[in-house]
Amino acid sequence: MTALMLKNVWKEYGDQIVLENLSFDVAPRSFVALVGPSGCGKSTLLRLLLGQEEVTRGTILLDGVALPQEPGPDRGVVYQKYSVFPHLTVLGNVMLGPELQSERIWGRLFGAARRDLREASHQMIAEVGLAGSEDKYPAQLSGGMQQRLALAQALMMKPRVLLLDEPFGALDPGIRTDIHHLMKRLWNELPMTVVMVTHDLREAFTLGTRVVALGRTRTLPEEAERYGASVTKDIEIWPPRKAGGHTIFQSEFAMGWDDLTLHAATAGRPETKTET
Amino acid sequence: MRLINQQLSPPVATALKFAPFVLLILVYLLGSAARLAENPNDKLLPALSSIAAAVDLMAFTPDRRTGDYLLWSDTWSSLKRLSAGLGISTVLALMIGIGVGTLPFLRALLVPFVNFISMVPPLALLPILFISLGLGETSKIALIVIGVAPIMIRDLAQTVLALPREQIVKAETLSASSWLIAVRIVLPQVMPRLLSSLRLQLGPAFLFLIAAEAISADSGLGYRIFLVRRYLSMDVIFPYVAWITFLAASADFAIDRLRRRLFPWSELEGGR
């Protein structure tokens, strides 16, 4: 049983071969980190998985079925930027997916259905640590908060595969660590397979269950066009990480350690002692 | 200190804001006084008193022949034509602009055509419009639409195409159809730009309106100016021009306010 199966995948743009005979399987619930030098086709591969572009040759199977040729709700995505909609509030962004899915004419829900969705959205927003920011617009959020919002928005669709395209690349180190914790928890709790493109090796090894490196094996200038990238390293993380399973390496984090609102509420407050 | 780093105190800034207006009025008054001193019957730069008399006659005295207050009936007929023309252009821009921006089929079909049409000088079409549509309201409104709509369509299509591809793909992963992407993702995001585009087209729209009215009309602001030109009635022309300018400036201001009111996020995104 595999979540994703790539069989002899080629991607060419005209004469330029980008991906060359790529084959690998992704087990369900795994967290694959795709790494490699710039321009080696990591993002191209992600676009293929997303259905934004078609393979030139070969097949990609999702749960044993050929991948649809356009993006759909079974595959969520978070980009480095432009992942959230600037004209919607945090709540509006999170509610958007289910609204579009259940109301096909105007994409808006009313009445009881809307109340239920609002309730669920509030929970999701709290889940990613954005409680209290429901009525803000993305432009009013920091980069890290925008990425949390993008995750929440994508996860509302309960995607089987979550695709991440250098999602945390633009964040500063402290914020990035926080969001790594969040990402790990979400992956543990939700039934999804994650494929993440990154060029931060540390990030790849911190989050992934498996690190796949793409690269060109032929590097002579005259070979650049006619030879694409393929898998050069495929590393299973040891000790194995299992989604949902807690290893000794995760026990250092107590519940709520990545909750921004909890941090904000407790920051700078003296021990619970009230003066009278 | 470099001039580019100059800090203006608020009173100075305010004074500078009003200075050109005051200067303009001052120059006019001096010129008018000088000319009238030489020739009391001079019509070119009438005194404020004769302008006031003309305003009173046009705006607050019923016309002897029709019983209308001319300034207001002129304003009414001009604004009707202008709003009809701009309204039709806006709706066209919205429908064609979004259609062209989102659907490759419509893009291939219409973009070269719209680009070509937008190069036709609208005033050169005026005789054709008058001949084919008659001298009534239709031809005037049509001139405004032909002059304004192609530019607005191009502008809006550009705005749609400038939306990051990531957003569209993201919407697809949120299960949106082409139609839902148009109404929930694209439409709300281009509305602020549509209003800005409308503001920019106010000037050209007035130009086409006045040109059409100058040639054939029985009322309207442009009609009146060109009518009284025969009698060198600068005392009527000046207030009319000032009034037209005021109308255009208030519309400009009102539309911008509307944009901020309806789309508060557009201000956060840098007034897109």
XYZ file of C-alpha atoms in Angstrom:
548
model
C 0.000 0.000 0.000
C 1.446 3.330 -1.041
C 0.067 6.832 -0.931
C 2.017 8.101 -3.887
C 3.738 6.039 -6.530
C 5.938 7.590 -9.190
C 6.831 5.295 -12.093
C 9.464 6.356 -14.630
C 8.411 9.988 -14.522
C 9.956 12.325 -17.088
C 9.315 16.027 -17.378
C 10.570 17.961 -20.369
C 10.056 21.535 -21.481
C 10.782 21.431 -25.190
C 14.358 20.198 -25.490
C 15.138 20.769 -21.848
C 14.852 17.638 -19.737
C 14.131 18.556 -16.136
C 13.255 15.268 -14.483
C 14.716 12.068 -15.777
C 13.209 8.659 -15.134
C 12.123 9.325 -11.593
C 10.687 6.392 -9.657
C 9.898 6.148 -5.995
C 7.058 5.194 -3.686
C 5.790 7.183 -0.763
C 4.257 5.222 2.102
C 1.022 6.555 3.571
C 1.412 8.942 6.518
C 5.056 9.529 5.763
C 6.686 12.934 5.679
C 8.965 13.182 2.669
C 11.413 16.070 2.473
C 12.582 16.797 -1.071
C 15.967 18.473 -1.126
C 18.447 19.370 -3.799
C 20.321 22.262 -5.352
C 18.447 25.168 -6.921
C 17.017 24.418 -10.330
C 17.128 20.655 -9.918
C 13.404 20.258 -10.412
C 12.129 19.982 -6.832
C 9.380 22.511 -7.416
C 8.630 21.021 -10.823
C 8.081 17.660 -9.155
C 5.776 19.303 -6.615
C 3.784 20.925 -9.420
C 3.445 17.501 -11.049
C 2.148 16.003 -7.798
C -0.227 18.939 -7.475
C -1.577 18.371 -10.982
C -0.646 21.880 -12.026
C 1.534 20.433 -14.773
C 1.465 17.108 -16.608
C 4.209 14.519 -16.777
C 5.802 14.112 -20.185
C 6.190 10.358 -19.727
C 5.476 7.963 -16.888
C 2.705 7.769 -14.327
C 1.943 9.106 -10.901
C -0.564 7.139 -8.833
C -2.333 8.509 -5.786
C -3.652 5.660 -3.596
C -3.333 3.407 -6.623
C -5.358 5.624 -8.951
C -3.892 7.816 -11.694
C -3.479 11.398 -10.515
C -6.183 13.770 -11.817
C -4.822 16.235 -14.338
C -5.701 19.323 -12.383
C -5.401 20.390 -8.755
C -8.172 19.191 -6.473
C -9.198 19.052 -2.811
C -7.438 15.709 -2.203
C -4.071 17.469 -2.420
C -3.569 20.563 -0.290
C -0.764 23.028 -0.856
C 1.116 25.701 1.047
C 3.525 27.930 -0.829
C 6.242 30.183 0.491
C 3.980 33.149 -0.258
C 0.669 33.988 -1.942
C -0.912 31.046 -0.129
C -3.696 33.014 1.506
C -6.212 35.385 0.015
C -5.543 39.027 0.866
C -9.200 40.060 0.518
C -10.472 37.655 3.175
C -10.017 37.795 6.932
C -8.357 34.955 8.801
C -11.782 33.438 9.469
C -12.861 34.017 5.869
C -9.715 32.321 4.575
C -10.213 29.271 6.758
C -13.921 28.998 5.939
C -13.347 29.418 2.206
C -12.565 25.808 1.266
C -15.608 24.118 2.846
C -17.798 26.997 1.620
C -16.633 26.513 -1.959
C -17.056 22.778 -1.647
C -20.598 22.754 -0.324
C -22.163 25.704 -2.119
C -21.371 25.529 -5.818
C -23.237 28.625 -7.053
C -21.990 31.565 -4.996
C -19.547 29.744 -2.732
C -21.196 31.086 0.410
C -23.012 29.351 3.218
C -25.824 30.808 5.321
C -27.750 29.925 8.442
C -27.054 26.788 10.444
C -24.518 25.405 7.949
C -22.546 28.629 8.253
C -22.673 28.530 12.040
C -21.348 24.972 12.107
C -18.553 25.830 9.706
C -17.691 28.932 11.695
C -17.437 26.777 14.801
C -15.147 24.280 13.056
C -13.057 27.103 11.618
C -12.579 28.686 15.028
C -11.291 25.329 16.280
C -8.874 25.019 13.383
C -7.664 28.584 13.897
C -7.040 27.854 17.576
C -5.317 24.622 16.552
C -2.669 26.515 14.565
C -2.315 29.118 17.288
C -4.098 32.038 15.675
C -7.016 32.379 18.108
C -7.866 36.043 18.578
C -6.783 37.040 15.077
C -9.963 35.851 13.337
C -10.968 39.283 12.044
C -7.545 40.378 10.818
C -6.555 40.507 7.180
C -3.418 38.624 6.057
C -1.556 41.909 5.530
C -1.939 42.514 9.273
C -0.264 39.211 10.145
C 3.451 38.445 10.417
C 5.046 36.014 7.969
C 4.880 33.136 10.442
C 1.231 33.784 11.226
C 0.418 33.913 7.509
C 1.959 30.468 7.060
C -0.018 29.154 10.041
C -3.115 30.530 8.368
C -2.160 28.899 5.074
C -1.799 25.559 6.878
C -5.171 25.963 8.583
C -6.821 26.861 5.290
C -5.351 23.827 3.524
C -6.123 21.443 6.402
C -9.817 22.380 6.470
C -10.163 20.318 3.296
C -8.739 17.216 5.048
C -6.347 16.551 2.148
C -4.872 13.092 1.738
C -1.600 14.608 0.632
C -0.263 17.937 1.815
C 2.309 19.516 -0.495
C 4.599 22.165 0.927
C 6.765 24.314 -1.353
C 9.495 25.836 0.819
C 6.761 26.924 3.212
C 9.012 28.151 5.991
C 11.916 29.420 3.885
C 11.168 33.081 4.404
C 10.750 32.927 8.191
C 13.387 33.894 10.704
C 14.914 31.047 12.773
C 12.914 31.448 15.992
C 9.574 31.630 14.235
C 10.644 28.757 12.032
C 11.328 26.502 15.004
C 7.883 27.275 16.435
C 6.173 26.466 13.196
C 8.221 23.260 12.821
C 6.758 22.097 16.118
C 3.288 22.937 14.874
C 3.900 21.168 11.593
C 5.094 18.053 13.375
C 2.077 17.989 15.646
C -0.377 18.464 12.778
C 1.281 15.681 10.811
C 1.065 13.446 13.874
C -2.584 14.171 14.482
C -4.078 14.279 11.005
C -4.327 11.354 8.579
C -2.228 12.778 5.782
C 0.957 12.220 3.842
C 3.254 15.214 3.554
C 5.678 16.055 0.764
C 7.811 19.096 1.483
C 10.249 20.840 -0.823
C 12.984 22.631 1.070
C 16.579 23.603 0.669
C 17.158 23.725 4.373
C 18.747 20.350 5.172
C 18.272 20.837 8.881
C 14.571 21.373 8.329
C 14.431 18.292 6.129
C 16.007 16.096 8.798
C 14.036 17.661 11.673
C 10.632 17.131 10.111
C 10.906 14.312 7.626
C 10.543 10.589 7.992
C 12.528 10.332 4.816
C 14.754 12.687 2.920
C 14.871 12.393 -0.864
C 17.609 14.307 -2.653
C 17.218 15.228 -6.306
C 20.199 16.135 -8.396
C 21.794 15.957 -11.774
C 24.201 13.117 -12.215
C 25.656 14.599 -15.401
C 27.138 17.997 -14.833
C 29.096 18.842 -17.967
C 27.769 22.064 -19.542
C 26.973 20.399 -22.864
C 24.986 17.726 -21.048
C 22.909 20.169 -18.989
C 19.956 20.273 -21.329
C 19.671 16.668 -22.316
C 20.065 15.067 -18.894
C 17.542 15.810 -16.163
C 17.624 15.331 -12.428
C 16.863 12.072 -10.697
C 16.974 10.730 -7.146
C 20.556 10.863 -5.939
C 19.988 10.038 -2.256
C 17.066 8.461 -0.492
C 17.518 8.449 3.258
C 15.147 6.930 5.799
C 15.413 8.765 9.082
C 16.656 6.636 11.946
C 15.257 6.029 14.505
C 12.109 5.788 12.382
C 9.482 8.403 13.002
C 5.898 7.213 12.917
C 2.962 9.540 12.527
C 0.883 9.444 15.683
C 3.563 7.539 17.559
C 5.539 9.417 20.196
C 9.201 8.677 20.473
C 11.431 9.756 23.299
C 12.549 12.611 21.115
C 9.155 14.292 21.291
C 8.461 13.971 24.979
C 10.268 17.215 25.749
C 7.270 19.148 24.487
C 4.272 19.518 26.753
C 0.777 20.033 25.399
C 0.243 23.534 24.116
C 3.943 24.329 23.740
C 3.359 25.669 20.246
C 0.215 27.627 21.037
C 0.928 31.290 20.295
C -2.074 32.526 22.240
C -0.972 30.596 25.293
C 2.481 32.165 24.994
C 0.971 35.608 24.603
C -1.318 35.068 27.569
C 1.417 33.845 29.872
C 4.286 36.012 28.637
C 5.491 38.534 31.144
C 2.884 37.570 33.713
C 4.143 36.939 37.243
C 3.353 33.666 38.998
C -0.323 33.491 39.851
C -0.340 35.743 42.832
C -2.928 38.498 43.064
C -2.248 41.576 45.087
C -4.974 42.816 47.347
C 20.486 69.970 4.247
C 19.331 68.376 1.045
C 16.005 69.597 -0.298
C 14.717 66.042 -0.535
C 15.042 65.706 3.239
C 13.134 68.872 4.029
C 10.533 68.440 6.782
C 7.495 70.704 6.453
C 5.662 71.843 9.555
C 1.871 71.348 9.293
C 0.992 75.078 8.947
C 3.526 75.474 6.144
C 2.227 72.377 4.404
C -1.336 73.697 4.598
C -0.304 77.098 3.323
C 1.521 75.526 0.396
C -1.528 73.413 -0.388
C -3.737 76.466 -0.843
C -1.114 78.767 -2.358
C -1.575 77.819 -6.050
C -5.354 78.223 -5.790
C -5.058 81.627 -4.142
C -2.442 82.637 -6.676
C -4.698 81.653 -9.576
C -7.607 83.678 -8.223
C -5.315 86.622 -7.515
C -3.861 86.621 -11.019
C -7.353 86.470 -12.455
C -8.592 89.368 -10.334
C -5.591 91.536 -11.201
C -5.899 90.731 -14.900
C -9.606 91.370 -14.868
C -9.214 94.692 -13.027
C -6.506 95.819 -15.446
C -8.537 94.956 -18.534
C -11.750 96.503 -17.165
C -9.920 99.711 -16.264
C -8.911 100.014 -19.901
C -12.271 98.986 -21.349
C -15.348 98.692 -19.066
C -17.085 96.554 -21.747
C -14.310 93.943 -21.861
C -15.807 90.428 -22.003
C -12.641 88.353 -21.757
C -11.977 88.502 -18.009
C -15.285 89.598 -16.419
C -15.359 91.015 -12.887
C -16.507 88.785 -10.017
C -19.720 90.804 -9.806
C -20.702 90.004 -13.384
C -19.776 86.352 -12.850
C -22.010 86.333 -9.756
C -24.813 87.900 -11.775
C -24.378 85.241 -14.469
C -24.407 82.432 -11.881
C -27.571 83.895 -10.413
C -29.136 84.027 -13.865
C -28.124 80.465 -14.792
C -28.644 78.713 -11.486
C -31.289 80.552 -9.530
C -33.544 82.251 -12.120
C -35.954 80.210 -14.236
C -35.249 80.435 -17.941
C -37.680 82.797 -19.665
C -38.406 80.402 -22.508
C -38.597 76.992 -20.829
C -39.004 77.850 -17.134
C -36.053 75.559 -16.241
C -33.150 76.498 -14.034
C -30.535 76.087 -16.744
C -27.460 75.121 -14.711
C -29.338 72.353 -12.938
C -31.106 71.004 -16.000
C -27.782 71.069 -17.892
C -26.055 69.261 -15.035
C -28.828 66.691 -14.858
C -28.725 65.826 -18.557
C -24.916 65.703 -18.627
C -24.660 63.527 -15.544
C -27.291 61.156 -16.940
C -25.199 60.649 -20.087
C -21.964 60.408 -18.134
C -23.236 57.885 -15.607
C -24.887 55.781 -18.295
C -21.652 55.751 -20.303
C -19.419 55.011 -17.326
C -21.880 52.465 -15.921
C -21.996 50.494 -19.160
C -18.202 50.698 -19.465
C -17.725 49.438 -15.911
C -20.031 46.464 -16.408
C -18.328 45.631 -19.720
C -14.894 45.956 -18.150
C -15.895 43.690 -15.296
C -17.389 40.961 -17.449
C -14.903 40.989 -20.316
C -11.898 41.811 -18.126
C -12.505 38.922 -15.727
C -13.503 36.584 -18.556
C -10.389 37.382 -20.534
C -8.169 37.268 -17.469
C -9.373 33.876 -16.267
C -10.318 31.861 -19.355
C -7.628 31.060 -21.965
C -10.359 30.636 -24.595
C -11.711 34.160 -24.186
C -8.172 35.491 -23.875
C -7.220 34.108 -27.264
C -10.510 35.281 -28.760
C -10.763 38.818 -27.430
C -7.411 40.245 -26.337
C -6.080 41.177 -29.804
C -9.496 42.540 -30.763
C -9.878 44.703 -27.652
C -6.309 45.948 -28.005
C -7.066 46.921 -31.590
C -10.367 48.625 -30.752
C -8.759 50.611 -27.961
C -6.488 52.222 -30.560
C -9.378 53.663 -32.583
C -9.548 57.406 -31.846
C -13.081 57.705 -30.419
C -13.666 61.259 -31.656
C -13.016 60.107 -35.216
C -15.944 57.727 -34.754
C -18.283 60.521 -33.654
C -19.625 61.273 -37.161
C -20.286 57.560 -37.689
C -22.118 57.386 -34.363
C -24.208 60.449 -35.168
C -25.090 59.067 -38.603
C -25.889 55.534 -37.482
C -27.386 56.136 -34.022
C -28.972 59.527 -34.594
C -28.382 62.754 -32.715
C -30.097 61.648 -29.488
C -28.725 60.289 -26.228
C -27.614 56.924 -27.638
C -24.792 58.298 -29.753
C -23.378 60.385 -26.883
C -23.430 57.470 -24.461
C -21.940 55.222 -27.149
C -19.053 57.675 -27.628
C -18.229 57.587 -23.918
C -18.396 53.781 -23.883
C -16.192 53.446 -26.958
C -13.704 55.901 -25.539
C -13.529 54.503 -22.035
C -14.452 50.797 -22.016
C -11.522 49.328 -24.017
C -8.970 50.960 -21.718
C -10.840 49.771 -18.629
C -11.134 46.246 -20.047
C -7.405 46.098 -20.750
C -6.579 47.457 -17.340
C -8.818 44.963 -15.585
C -7.615 41.998 -17.639
C -4.040 42.974 -16.713
C -5.022 43.104 -13.045
C -6.576 39.637 -13.226
C -3.506 38.234 -14.981
C -1.264 39.810 -12.377
C -2.908 37.782 -9.599
C -0.326 35.205 -8.478
C -0.812 31.847 -10.159
C -0.354 30.295 -6.708
C -3.625 31.824 -5.567
C -5.567 30.269 -8.407
C -3.991 26.859 -7.820
C -4.664 27.190 -4.110
C -8.326 27.912 -4.869
C -8.430 24.791 -7.028
C -7.119 22.706 -4.132
C -9.957 24.227 -2.096
C -12.307 22.639 -4.666
C -13.297 25.834 -6.471
C -14.672 25.587 -10.030
C -13.753 28.119 -12.728
C -16.927 30.037 -11.933
C -16.305 30.032 -8.172
C -12.728 31.212 -8.741
C -14.124 34.084 -10.789
C -16.746 35.154 -8.224
C -14.956 34.465 -4.950
C -11.267 34.921 -5.710
C -10.888 37.119 -8.769
C -13.899 39.442 -8.623
C -13.405 40.722 -5.067
C -9.694 41.204 -5.659
C -10.090 43.273 -8.824
C -12.957 45.460 -7.548
C -10.645 48.025 -5.905
C -8.646 48.271 -9.114
C -11.891 48.650 -11.079
C -12.842 51.648 -8.942
C -9.374 53.178 -9.349
C -9.600 52.616 -13.083
C -13.006 54.302 -13.087
C -11.490 57.309 -11.312
C -8.766 57.584 -13.930
C -11.356 57.443 -16.716
C -13.480 60.298 -15.311
C -11.399 62.852 -17.197
C -11.605 61.140 -20.605
C -15.327 60.468 -20.029
C -15.987 64.179 -19.488
C -13.911 64.956 -22.570
C -16.032 62.690 -24.765
C -19.244 63.959 -23.174
C -18.448 67.596 -23.821
C -17.224 66.874 -27.336
C -20.470 65.099 -28.178
C -22.602 67.791 -26.561
C -20.712 70.552 -28.312
C -21.673 69.151 -31.684
C -25.290 68.233 -31.139
C -27.503 68.536 -28.060
C -30.317 70.628 -26.663
C -29.067 70.711 -23.088
C -25.986 69.744 -21.117
C -22.940 71.408 -19.647
C -20.851 71.093 -22.797
C -23.739 72.255 -24.959
C -24.162 75.409 -22.842
C -20.489 76.372 -22.939
C -20.332 76.059 -26.681
C -23.661 77.874 -27.077
C -22.670 80.957 -25.075
C -19.228 80.969 -26.715
C -20.950 82.668 -29.653
C -21.660 85.667 -27.425
C -18.216 85.602 -25.787
C -20.038 85.084 -22.462
C -16.981 84.334 -20.374
C -19.060 85.170 -17.297
C -21.069 82.007 -17.975
C -18.236 79.839 -19.302
C -15.944 80.319 -16.289
C -18.489 79.192 -13.674
C -19.530 76.276 -15.888
C -15.946 75.104 -16.241
C -15.428 75.481 -12.503
C -18.631 73.521 -11.882
C -17.598 70.700 -14.233
C -14.212 70.523 -12.533
C -15.906 70.424 -9.149
C -18.205 67.592 -10.266
C -15.283 65.545 -11.602
C -13.183 66.163 -8.496
C -16.026 65.171 -6.136
C -16.708 62.010 -8.122
C -13.004 61.179 -7.945
C -12.976 61.723 -4.189
C -16.238 59.825 -3.628
C -15.103 56.763 -5.589
C -11.855 56.570 -3.646
C -13.793 56.806 -0.374
C -16.107 54.073 -1.575
C -13.134 51.829 -2.340
C -11.675 52.272 1.133
C -15.064 51.710 2.695
C -16.003 48.594 0.750
C -12.551 47.019 0.504
C -10.615 47.898 3.646
C -8.039 45.206 2.857
C -7.037 46.970 -0.372
C -5.604 49.831 1.668
C -3.493 47.349 3.671
C -2.211 45.843 0.446
C -0.900 49.235 -0.607
C -4.001 50.621 -2.321
C -4.196 47.931 -4.951
